[in-house]
């Protein structure tokens, strides 16, 4: 809480900016202690390794066991969901002789619901028994982050197992490393939340200017430019915001609405900007302009006036970037002017 997280692309080293995410909980009880993770059949925990700020467990299957795909030897973590619906899992992996692994759901030992096979040498995903889901991100030096969606239909115990995919690699010597197990409730994956002995929560990130006075008069004039790299968005049934000016959810709250088909103001008036396409991972240039109490939104070269009613007076108490039900992503350059720029100046700044 209250600690800024400046992030970069793990593969290229490119600056991404200030990480902004909503509240999430990692339901894995001991993500920081791989020695406590569950082992099946002939899988052995053979030591720990510290790297990249993570504690990796080394896991070595015995020779000759299992079948193809090898679903007997494995390492897994159970958890008890707090709600049904869409969840996401994640784990960081590295080969140490075991070239390929498979991730599958284990609601019972006879359940063979596969997610995907992972080639840890070539950095690719492959179908297993017709199943191929998830995202594999190269972290460099042979490390890969695997993130995958899954749906919980009951709050009974569930979990996911990582096992060798090719039995020829299982000789009692070859192994693989795993770290940063995470299960979270939500429509997209977020950054790793370490746990020690119990599930742990991370509060929503916010970046705030509080108070804004004496920069504003009763009828404020301001211009705010924000460059974002969105990573994911909440569900289409949720109102969510990137920018918030003022206190309550009704007065003075502005931001992107639902699926980013347009831009809207929360309250009794919506502003729609059409022909706008949202793309994860791409830079998005936005602006919030208030001129004599009239609110304008801009994004990627488009600027439109927002409707503001007499019951929705602009509240100039403070400015919040992120927080609540927000876009998850990286906040890059932010420019704030305590006066209203011209339309031409704003359009130049978001083009």
mmCIF file of C-alpha atoms in Angstrom:
data_model
loop_
_atom_site.group_PDB
_atom_site.id
_atom_site.type_symbol
_atom_site.label_atom_id
_atom_site.label_comp_id
_atom_site.label_asym_id
_atom_site.label_seq_id
_atom_site.Cartn_x
_atom_site.Cartn_y
_atom_site.Cartn_z
ATOM 1 C CA UNK A 1 0.000 0.000 0.000
ATOM 2 C CA UNK A 2 1.177 3.530 -0.891
ATOM 3 C CA UNK A 3 4.310 2.205 -2.621
ATOM 4 C CA UNK A 4 4.626 3.150 -6.315
ATOM 5 C CA UNK A 5 5.534 0.269 -8.626
ATOM 6 C CA UNK A 6 7.403 1.375 -11.734
ATOM 7 C CA UNK A 7 7.430 -1.430 -14.257
ATOM 8 C CA UNK A 8 9.254 -2.446 -17.421
ATOM 9 C CA UNK A 9 8.900 -5.038 -20.145
ATOM 10 C CA UNK A 10 10.751 -8.113 -18.797
ATOM 11 C CA UNK A 11 11.880 -9.235 -22.245
ATOM 12 C CA UNK A 12 12.945 -5.920 -23.829
ATOM 13 C CA UNK A 13 13.610 -3.748 -20.767
ATOM 14 C CA UNK A 14 11.391 -1.013 -22.237
ATOM 15 C CA UNK A 15 9.896 1.411 -19.725
ATOM 16 C CA UNK A 16 6.192 0.811 -19.102
ATOM 17 C CA UNK A 17 5.514 3.340 -16.347
ATOM 18 C CA UNK A 18 3.629 3.384 -13.050
ATOM 19 C CA UNK A 19 1.606 0.198 -12.577
ATOM 20 C CA UNK A 20 -2.064 0.803 -11.725
ATOM 21 C CA UNK A 21 -4.213 -2.186 -10.718
ATOM 22 C CA UNK A 22 -7.432 -2.824 -8.836
ATOM 23 C CA UNK A 23 -7.858 -4.836 -5.633
ATOM 24 C CA UNK A 24 -7.071 -8.546 -5.941
ATOM 25 C CA UNK A 25 -6.445 -11.546 -3.656
ATOM 26 C CA UNK A 26 -4.038 -14.438 -4.224
ATOM 27 C CA UNK A 27 -5.800 -17.511 -2.832
ATOM 28 C CA UNK A 28 -2.634 -19.637 -2.854
ATOM 29 C CA UNK A 29 -1.751 -19.887 0.858
ATOM 30 C CA UNK A 30 2.032 -20.408 0.556
ATOM 31 C CA UNK A 31 3.223 -19.023 -2.758
ATOM 32 C CA UNK A 32 6.591 -18.045 -1.230
ATOM 33 C CA UNK A 33 7.392 -21.508 0.147
ATOM 34 C CA UNK A 34 7.473 -24.158 -2.615
ATOM 35 C CA UNK A 35 8.502 -26.806 -0.090
ATOM 36 C CA UNK A 36 4.894 -26.749 1.194
ATOM 37 C CA UNK A 37 3.304 -27.360 -2.208
ATOM 38 C CA UNK A 38 1.560 -30.689 -2.802
ATOM 39 C CA UNK A 39 3.335 -33.464 -4.682
ATOM 40 C CA UNK A 40 1.708 -36.361 -6.487
ATOM 41 C CA UNK A 41 3.049 -39.850 -6.891
ATOM 42 C CA UNK A 42 6.729 -39.825 -7.937
ATOM 43 C CA UNK A 43 7.367 -36.069 -7.965
ATOM 44 C CA UNK A 44 10.010 -34.851 -5.471
ATOM 45 C CA UNK A 45 10.869 -31.422 -4.132
ATOM 46 C CA UNK A 46 14.655 -31.222 -4.492
ATOM 47 C CA UNK A 47 15.568 -27.745 -3.297
ATOM 48 C CA UNK A 48 15.033 -24.003 -3.592
ATOM 49 C CA UNK A 49 16.620 -21.289 -5.711
ATOM 50 C CA UNK A 50 16.385 -17.509 -5.292
ATOM 51 C CA UNK A 51 16.270 -15.470 -8.480
ATOM 52 C CA UNK A 52 14.495 -12.344 -9.756
ATOM 53 C CA UNK A 53 13.172 -11.661 -6.290
ATOM 54 C CA UNK A 54 11.277 -14.994 -6.267
ATOM 55 C CA UNK A 55 11.764 -18.287 -4.445
ATOM 56 C CA UNK A 56 11.752 -21.129 -6.967
ATOM 57 C CA UNK A 57 11.176 -24.721 -6.008
ATOM 58 C CA UNK A 58 13.025 -27.403 -7.950
ATOM 59 C CA UNK A 59 10.830 -30.400 -8.786
ATOM 60 C CA UNK A 60 12.252 -33.698 -10.032
ATOM 61 C CA UNK A 61 10.113 -36.630 -11.225
ATOM 62 C CA UNK A 62 11.380 -40.149 -10.797
ATOM 63 C CA UNK A 63 12.390 -42.301 -13.764
ATOM 64 C CA UNK A 64 9.890 -44.335 -15.714
ATOM 65 C CA UNK A 65 6.586 -43.353 -14.123
ATOM 66 C CA UNK A 66 3.345 -42.130 -15.614
ATOM 67 C CA UNK A 67 2.035 -42.154 -19.156
ATOM 68 C CA UNK A 68 1.697 -39.743 -22.036
ATOM 69 C CA UNK A 69 0.846 -37.069 -21.199
ATOM 70 C CA UNK A 70 2.359 -37.702 -17.788
ATOM 71 C CA UNK A 71 -0.424 -36.757 -15.360
ATOM 72 C CA UNK A 72 0.671 -38.808 -12.340
ATOM 73 C CA UNK A 73 3.880 -37.068 -11.275
ATOM 74 C CA UNK A 74 3.163 -33.431 -10.547
ATOM 75 C CA UNK A 75 3.207 -30.430 -8.231
ATOM 76 C CA UNK A 76 -0.072 -28.734 -7.373
ATOM 77 C CA UNK A 77 -1.776 -26.342 -4.976
ATOM 78 C CA UNK A 78 -5.370 -26.631 -3.845
ATOM 79 C CA UNK A 79 -7.471 -23.642 -2.860
ATOM 80 C CA UNK A 80 -11.005 -23.065 -1.657
ATOM 81 C CA UNK A 81 -12.722 -20.451 -3.852
ATOM 82 C CA UNK A 82 -14.714 -17.710 -2.159
ATOM 83 C CA UNK A 83 -16.985 -17.224 -5.168
ATOM 84 C CA UNK A 84 -17.919 -18.822 -8.450
ATOM 85 C CA UNK A 85 -17.156 -17.255 -11.790
ATOM 86 C CA UNK A 86 -14.114 -16.394 -13.872
ATOM 87 C CA UNK A 87 -10.699 -16.802 -12.231
ATOM 88 C CA UNK A 88 -7.106 -16.633 -13.423
ATOM 89 C CA UNK A 89 -4.076 -18.670 -12.482
ATOM 90 C CA UNK A 90 -0.385 -17.951 -12.942
ATOM 91 C CA UNK A 91 2.981 -19.593 -12.373
ATOM 92 C CA UNK A 92 6.597 -18.807 -13.365
ATOM 93 C CA UNK A 93 8.487 -21.781 -14.840
ATOM 94 C CA UNK A 94 11.975 -22.672 -16.040
ATOM 95 C CA UNK A 95 13.398 -25.848 -17.509
ATOM 96 C CA UNK A 96 16.265 -27.703 -15.856
ATOM 97 C CA UNK A 97 16.175 -30.724 -18.141
ATOM 98 C CA UNK A 98 12.395 -31.172 -18.221
ATOM 99 C CA UNK A 99 11.719 -29.564 -21.578
ATOM 100 C CA UNK A 100 7.918 -29.646 -21.656
ATOM 101 C CA UNK A 101 5.256 -29.476 -18.954
ATOM 102 C CA UNK A 102 1.472 -29.616 -18.945
ATOM 103 C CA UNK A 103 -0.939 -27.659 -16.753
ATOM 104 C CA UNK A 104 -4.247 -29.273 -15.846
ATOM 105 C CA UNK A 105 -7.079 -28.790 -13.403
ATOM 106 C CA UNK A 106 -7.457 -31.310 -10.585
ATOM 107 C CA UNK A 107 -10.838 -31.267 -8.918
ATOM 108 C CA UNK A 108 -10.229 -34.983 -8.292
ATOM 109 C CA UNK A 109 -7.376 -37.327 -9.038
ATOM 110 C CA UNK A 110 -9.324 -38.788 -11.967
ATOM 111 C CA UNK A 111 -10.047 -35.386 -13.525
ATOM 112 C CA UNK A 112 -7.936 -34.720 -16.614
ATOM 113 C CA UNK A 113 -9.054 -31.217 -17.609
ATOM 114 C CA UNK A 114 -6.033 -29.852 -19.437
ATOM 115 C CA UNK A 115 -5.185 -26.179 -19.959
ATOM 116 C CA UNK A 116 -2.148 -26.355 -22.251
ATOM 117 C CA UNK A 117 1.254 -27.850 -22.825
ATOM 118 C CA UNK A 118 4.265 -25.552 -22.394
ATOM 119 C CA UNK A 119 7.536 -25.943 -24.287
ATOM 120 C CA UNK A 120 10.064 -24.366 -21.911
ATOM 121 C CA UNK A 121 12.889 -24.608 -24.441
ATOM 122 C CA UNK A 122 11.177 -22.867 -27.364
ATOM 123 C CA UNK A 123 8.759 -20.695 -25.394
ATOM 124 C CA UNK A 124 5.594 -21.957 -27.067
ATOM 125 C CA UNK A 125 2.221 -23.358 -26.054
ATOM 126 C CA UNK A 126 0.792 -26.525 -27.543
ATOM 127 C CA UNK A 127 -2.504 -28.332 -27.476
ATOM 128 C CA UNK A 128 -2.944 -31.282 -25.098
ATOM 129 C CA UNK A 129 -5.948 -33.545 -25.653
ATOM 130 C CA UNK A 130 -7.515 -30.746 -27.698
ATOM 131 C CA UNK A 131 -7.029 -28.084 -25.019
ATOM 132 C CA UNK A 132 -5.011 -24.923 -25.566
ATOM 133 C CA UNK A 133 -5.597 -21.825 -23.433
ATOM 134 C CA UNK A 134 -3.614 -19.199 -21.603
ATOM 135 C CA UNK A 135 -0.762 -16.807 -22.328
ATOM 136 C CA UNK A 136 2.978 -17.442 -22.142
ATOM 137 C CA UNK A 137 5.283 -14.457 -21.541
ATOM 138 C CA UNK A 138 9.050 -14.680 -21.880
ATOM 139 C CA UNK A 139 10.832 -13.145 -18.888
ATOM 140 C CA UNK A 140 14.378 -13.723 -20.121
ATOM 141 C CA UNK A 141 17.111 -16.219 -19.142
ATOM 142 C CA UNK A 142 14.802 -19.173 -19.786
ATOM 143 C CA UNK A 143 12.022 -18.020 -17.428
ATOM 144 C CA UNK A 144 8.386 -17.962 -18.568
ATOM 145 C CA UNK A 145 5.214 -16.641 -16.959
ATOM 146 C CA UNK A 146 2.150 -18.746 -17.759
ATOM 147 C CA UNK A 147 -1.247 -17.105 -17.098
ATOM 148 C CA UNK A 148 -4.480 -18.950 -17.768
ATOM 149 C CA UNK A 149 -8.243 -18.471 -17.284
ATOM 150 C CA UNK A 150 -10.525 -20.915 -15.539
ATOM 151 C CA UNK A 151 -14.137 -20.888 -14.379
ATOM 152 C CA UNK A 152 -15.270 -21.935 -10.906
ATOM 153 C CA UNK A 153 -18.810 -23.346 -10.793
ATOM 154 C CA UNK A 154 -18.715 -24.441 -7.155
ATOM 155 C CA UNK A 155 -16.857 -23.211 -4.095
ATOM 156 C CA UNK A 156 -15.492 -26.693 -3.344
ATOM 157 C CA UNK A 157 -11.724 -27.261 -3.280
ATOM 158 C CA UNK A 158 -10.002 -26.967 -6.640
ATOM 159 C CA UNK A 159 -6.472 -26.592 -7.943
ATOM 160 C CA UNK A 160 -4.040 -26.903 -10.844
ATOM 161 C CA UNK A 161 -1.088 -29.217 -11.394
ATOM 162 C CA UNK A 162 2.154 -28.823 -13.354
ATOM 163 C CA UNK A 163 3.536 -32.118 -14.680
ATOM 164 C CA UNK A 164 6.158 -33.251 -17.203
ATOM 165 C CA UNK A 165 4.603 -33.675 -20.641
ATOM 166 C CA UNK A 166 7.195 -36.032 -22.106
ATOM 167 C CA UNK A 167 8.057 -39.162 -20.097
ATOM 168 C CA UNK A 168 11.460 -39.479 -21.769
ATOM 169 C CA UNK A 169 12.643 -36.462 -19.769
ATOM 170 C CA UNK A 170 11.746 -38.147 -16.456
ATOM 171 C CA UNK A 171 14.955 -39.872 -15.437
ATOM 172 C CA UNK A 172 15.219 -38.904 -11.772
ATOM 173 C CA UNK A 173 17.773 -36.177 -12.641
ATOM 174 C CA UNK A 174 16.036 -33.740 -14.982
ATOM 175 C CA UNK A 175 13.841 -31.179 -13.233
ATOM 176 C CA UNK A 176 11.976 -27.902 -13.617
ATOM 177 C CA UNK A 177 11.665 -24.794 -11.476
ATOM 178 C CA UNK A 178 8.387 -23.183 -10.436
ATOM 179 C CA UNK A 179 7.571 -20.030 -8.450
ATOM 180 C CA UNK A 180 4.915 -17.383 -7.850
ATOM 181 C CA UNK A 181 1.826 -19.581 -7.970
ATOM 182 C CA UNK A 182 -1.291 -17.411 -8.019
ATOM 183 C CA UNK A 183 -5.053 -17.969 -8.167
ATOM 184 C CA UNK A 184 -7.229 -14.849 -8.310
ATOM 185 C CA UNK A 185 -10.872 -14.032 -8.897
ATOM 186 C CA UNK A 186 -11.300 -11.790 -11.942
ATOM 187 C CA UNK A 187 -11.575 -11.498 -15.699
ATOM 188 C CA UNK A 188 -7.833 -10.966 -16.233
ATOM 189 C CA UNK A 189 -4.517 -11.673 -14.548
ATOM 190 C CA UNK A 190 -2.741 -9.078 -12.432
ATOM 191 C CA UNK A 191 0.746 -8.876 -10.965
ATOM 192 C CA UNK A 192 2.043 -11.375 -8.431
ATOM 193 C CA UNK A 193 0.865 -11.133 -4.802
ATOM 194 C CA UNK A 194 3.210 -13.064 -2.463
ATOM 195 C CA UNK A 195 1.630 -15.135 0.319
ATOM 196 C CA UNK A 196 3.051 -16.724 3.459
ATOM 197 C CA UNK A 197 0.712 -19.100 5.266
ATOM 198 C CA UNK A 198 -2.598 -17.636 4.094
ATOM 199 C CA UNK A 199 -4.272 -15.903 1.164
ATOM 200 C CA UNK A 200 -3.245 -12.258 0.826
ATOM 201 C CA UNK A 201 -4.892 -9.206 -0.716
ATOM 202 C CA UNK A 202 -3.456 -6.203 -2.545
ATOM 203 C CA UNK A 203 -5.273 -2.881 -2.297
ATOM 204 C CA UNK A 204 -6.248 -0.924 -5.407
ATOM 205 C CA UNK A 205 -3.577 1.407 -6.732
ATOM 206 C CA UNK A 206 -4.327 5.117 -6.916
ATOM 207 C CA UNK A 207 -2.263 8.169 -7.757
ATOM 208 C CA UNK A 208 -3.825 11.322 -6.350
ATOM 209 C CA UNK A 209 -3.300 15.079 -6.189
ATOM 210 C CA UNK A 210 -4.999 16.132 -2.969
ATOM 211 C CA UNK A 211 -5.920 18.902 -2.489
ATOM 212 C CA UNK A 212 -6.094 20.691 -5.814
ATOM 213 C CA UNK A 213 -6.919 23.998 -4.175
ATOM 214 C CA UNK A 214 -5.888 26.794 -4.377
ATOM 215 C CA UNK A 215 -5.342 26.057 -8.071
ATOM 216 C CA UNK A 216 -9.076 25.953 -8.767
ATOM 217 C CA UNK A 217 -11.817 28.493 -8.204
ATOM 218 C CA UNK A 218 -15.445 27.482 -7.721
ATOM 219 C CA UNK A 219 -15.704 27.042 -11.474
ATOM 220 C CA UNK A 220 -12.487 25.215 -12.303
ATOM 221 C CA UNK A 221 -10.365 25.448 -15.378
ATOM 222 C CA UNK A 222 -7.813 22.709 -15.945
ATOM 223 C CA UNK A 223 -6.180 20.464 -18.522
ATOM 224 C CA UNK A 224 -4.860 16.996 -17.755
ATOM 225 C CA UNK A 225 -2.957 14.761 -20.180
ATOM 226 C CA UNK A 226 -2.435 11.086 -19.309
ATOM 227 C CA UNK A 227 -0.597 8.518 -21.396
ATOM 228 C CA UNK A 228 -1.741 4.974 -20.566
ATOM 229 C CA UNK A 229 -0.755 1.483 -21.655
ATOM 230 C CA UNK A 230 -3.872 -0.560 -20.803
ATOM 231 C CA UNK A 231 -3.362 -4.213 -19.858
ATOM 232 C CA UNK A 232 -6.927 -5.271 -19.212
ATOM 233 C CA UNK A 233 -10.366 -3.961 -18.292
ATOM 234 C CA UNK A 234 -13.158 -5.133 -15.983
ATOM 235 C CA UNK A 235 -16.276 -6.805 -17.322
ATOM 236 C CA UNK A 236 -18.605 -4.958 -19.668
ATOM 237 C CA UNK A 237 -21.264 -4.791 -16.939
ATOM 238 C CA UNK A 238 -19.009 -2.686 -14.703
ATOM 239 C CA UNK A 239 -18.601 1.075 -14.833
ATOM 240 C CA UNK A 240 -14.951 1.893 -14.430
ATOM 241 C CA UNK A 241 -12.745 4.904 -14.540
ATOM 242 C CA UNK A 242 -9.255 6.065 -15.345
ATOM 243 C CA UNK A 243 -9.675 9.636 -14.123
ATOM 244 C CA UNK A 244 -11.686 10.925 -11.189
ATOM 245 C CA UNK A 245 -12.094 14.548 -10.189
ATOM 246 C CA UNK A 246 -13.868 15.036 -6.866
ATOM 247 C CA UNK A 247 -15.262 12.903 -4.107
ATOM 248 C CA UNK A 248 -18.380 10.807 -4.714
ATOM 249 C CA UNK A 249 -19.223 8.292 -7.400
ATOM 250 C CA UNK A 250 -21.751 10.733 -8.834
ATOM 251 C CA UNK A 251 -20.263 14.207 -8.542
ATOM 252 C CA UNK A 252 -17.349 14.961 -10.775
ATOM 253 C CA UNK A 253 -16.327 11.438 -11.778
ATOM 254 C CA UNK A 254 -15.089 11.064 -15.314
ATOM 255 C CA UNK A 255 -13.542 8.221 -17.205
ATOM 256 C CA UNK A 256 -13.874 5.446 -19.721
ATOM 257 C CA UNK A 257 -17.052 3.429 -19.576
ATOM 258 C CA UNK A 258 -17.548 -0.292 -20.085
ATOM 259 C CA UNK A 259 -15.902 -1.776 -23.203
ATOM 260 C CA UNK A 260 -14.245 1.449 -24.358
ATOM 261 C CA UNK A 261 -16.560 1.631 -27.371
ATOM 262 C CA UNK A 262 -16.887 5.228 -26.242
ATOM 263 C CA UNK A 263 -16.156 7.601 -23.419
ATOM 264 C CA UNK A 264 -18.772 8.408 -20.802
ATOM 265 C CA UNK A 265 -19.348 10.462 -17.716
ATOM 266 C CA UNK A 266 -20.694 8.638 -14.683
ATOM 267 C CA UNK A 267 -23.923 10.303 -13.547
ATOM 268 C CA UNK A 268 -26.962 11.432 -15.475
ATOM 269 C CA UNK A 269 -25.201 12.211 -18.749
ATOM 270 C CA UNK A 270 -22.999 10.077 -20.977
ATOM 271 C CA UNK A 271 -20.523 11.186 -23.591
ATOM 272 C CA UNK A 272 -19.894 8.781 -26.427
ATOM 273 C CA UNK A 273 -16.887 8.970 -28.693
ATOM 274 C CA UNK A 274 -17.391 6.476 -31.488
ATOM 275 C CA UNK A 275 -14.948 4.786 -33.837
ATOM 276 C CA UNK A 276 -12.478 4.230 -31.036
ATOM 277 C CA UNK A 277 -10.695 0.894 -30.737
ATOM 278 C CA UNK A 278 -9.162 -0.244 -27.470
ATOM 279 C CA UNK A 279 -5.989 -2.330 -27.796
ATOM 280 C CA UNK A 280 -4.230 -3.956 -24.870
ATOM 281 C CA UNK A 281 -0.582 -3.122 -24.600
ATOM 282 C CA UNK A 282 -0.727 -0.115 -26.929
ATOM 283 C CA UNK A 283 -0.094 3.462 -25.852
ATOM 284 C CA UNK A 284 -3.312 5.452 -25.391
ATOM 285 C CA UNK A 285 -3.169 9.263 -25.165
ATOM 286 C CA UNK A 286 -6.019 10.799 -23.158
ATOM 287 C CA UNK A 287 -7.010 14.261 -21.958
ATOM 288 C CA UNK A 288 -9.480 15.743 -19.493
ATOM 289 C CA UNK A 289 -10.269 19.411 -20.176
ATOM 290 C CA UNK A 290 -12.466 21.634 -18.022
ATOM 291 C CA UNK A 291 -13.135 25.118 -19.371
ATOM 292 C CA UNK A 292 -15.429 27.392 -17.317
ATOM 293 C CA UNK A 293 -17.103 24.338 -15.794
ATOM 294 C CA UNK A 294 -17.706 22.586 -19.133
ATOM 295 C CA UNK A 295 -16.041 19.181 -19.331
ATOM 296 C CA UNK A 296 -14.347 17.748 -22.431
ATOM 297 C CA UNK A 297 -12.813 14.338 -22.984
ATOM 298 C CA UNK A 298 -10.144 13.509 -25.481
ATOM 299 C CA UNK A 299 -8.533 10.301 -26.627
ATOM 300 C CA UNK A 300 -6.176 9.577 -29.504
ATOM 301 C CA UNK A 301 -6.910 12.722 -31.502
ATOM 302 C CA UNK A 302 -10.654 13.044 -30.714
ATOM 303 C CA UNK A 303 -12.048 15.725 -28.356
ATOM 304 C CA UNK A 304 -15.732 15.996 -27.424
ATOM 305 C CA UNK A 305 -17.790 17.994 -24.938
ATOM 306 C CA UNK A 306 -19.382 16.151 -22.020
ATOM 307 C CA UNK A 307 -22.851 16.826 -20.681
ATOM 308 C CA UNK A 308 -22.858 18.243 -17.146
ATOM 309 C CA UNK A 309 -26.191 18.879 -15.418
ATOM 310 C CA UNK A 310 -26.946 21.312 -12.626
ATOM 311 C CA UNK A 311 -27.116 18.383 -10.210
ATOM 312 C CA UNK A 312 -23.684 17.185 -11.244
ATOM 313 C CA UNK A 313 -21.539 20.194 -10.497
ATOM 314 C CA UNK A 314 -17.821 19.648 -10.887
ATOM 315 C CA UNK A 315 -16.140 18.903 -7.584
ATOM 316 C CA UNK A 316 -12.590 20.229 -7.613
ATOM 317 C CA UNK A 317 -11.462 18.800 -4.280
ATOM 318 C CA UNK A 318 -8.908 16.333 -5.592
ATOM 319 C CA UNK A 319 -7.792 14.384 -8.628
ATOM 320 C CA UNK A 320 -7.375 10.593 -8.695
ATOM 321 C CA UNK A 321 -5.780 8.477 -11.407
ATOM 322 C CA UNK A 322 -6.870 4.867 -11.104
ATOM 323 C CA UNK A 323 -8.375 3.263 -8.014
ATOM 324 C CA UNK A 324 -11.692 1.463 -7.612
ATOM 325 C CA UNK A 325 -12.980 -0.371 -10.662
ATOM 326 C CA UNK A 326 -10.315 0.846 -13.047
ATOM 327 C CA UNK A 327 -8.380 -0.079 -16.087
ATOM 328 C CA UNK A 328 -5.379 -2.198 -15.186
ATOM 329 C CA UNK A 329 -2.325 -0.852 -16.899
ATOM 330 C CA UNK A 330 0.659 1.437 -16.814
ATOM 331 C CA UNK A 331 0.491 5.175 -16.344
ATOM 332 C CA UNK A 332 3.241 6.939 -18.244
ATOM 333 C CA UNK A 333 3.570 10.672 -18.791
ATOM 334 C CA UNK A 334 1.160 12.948 -16.934
ATOM 335 C CA UNK A 335 0.906 16.692 -17.633
ATOM 336 C CA UNK A 336 -1.310 18.927 -15.502
ATOM 337 C CA UNK A 337 -2.147 22.563 -16.233
ATOM 338 C CA UNK A 338 -4.160 24.647 -13.737
ATOM 339 C CA UNK A 339 -5.840 26.396 -16.670
ATOM 340 C CA UNK A 340 -7.762 25.407 -19.795
ATOM 341 C CA UNK A 341 -5.775 24.979 -22.976
ATOM 342 C CA UNK A 342 -7.308 25.653 -26.359
ATOM 343 C CA UNK A 343 -8.915 22.844 -28.338
ATOM 344 C CA UNK A 344 -6.024 22.952 -30.784
ATOM 345 C CA UNK A 345 -3.467 22.582 -27.992
ATOM 346 C CA UNK A 346 -5.326 19.630 -26.473
ATOM 347 C CA UNK A 347 -5.715 17.877 -29.813
ATOM 348 C CA UNK A 348 -2.013 18.307 -30.473
ATOM 349 C CA UNK A 349 -1.281 16.692 -27.108
ATOM 350 C CA UNK A 350 -3.394 13.576 -27.772
ATOM 351 C CA UNK A 351 -2.494 13.006 -31.415
#
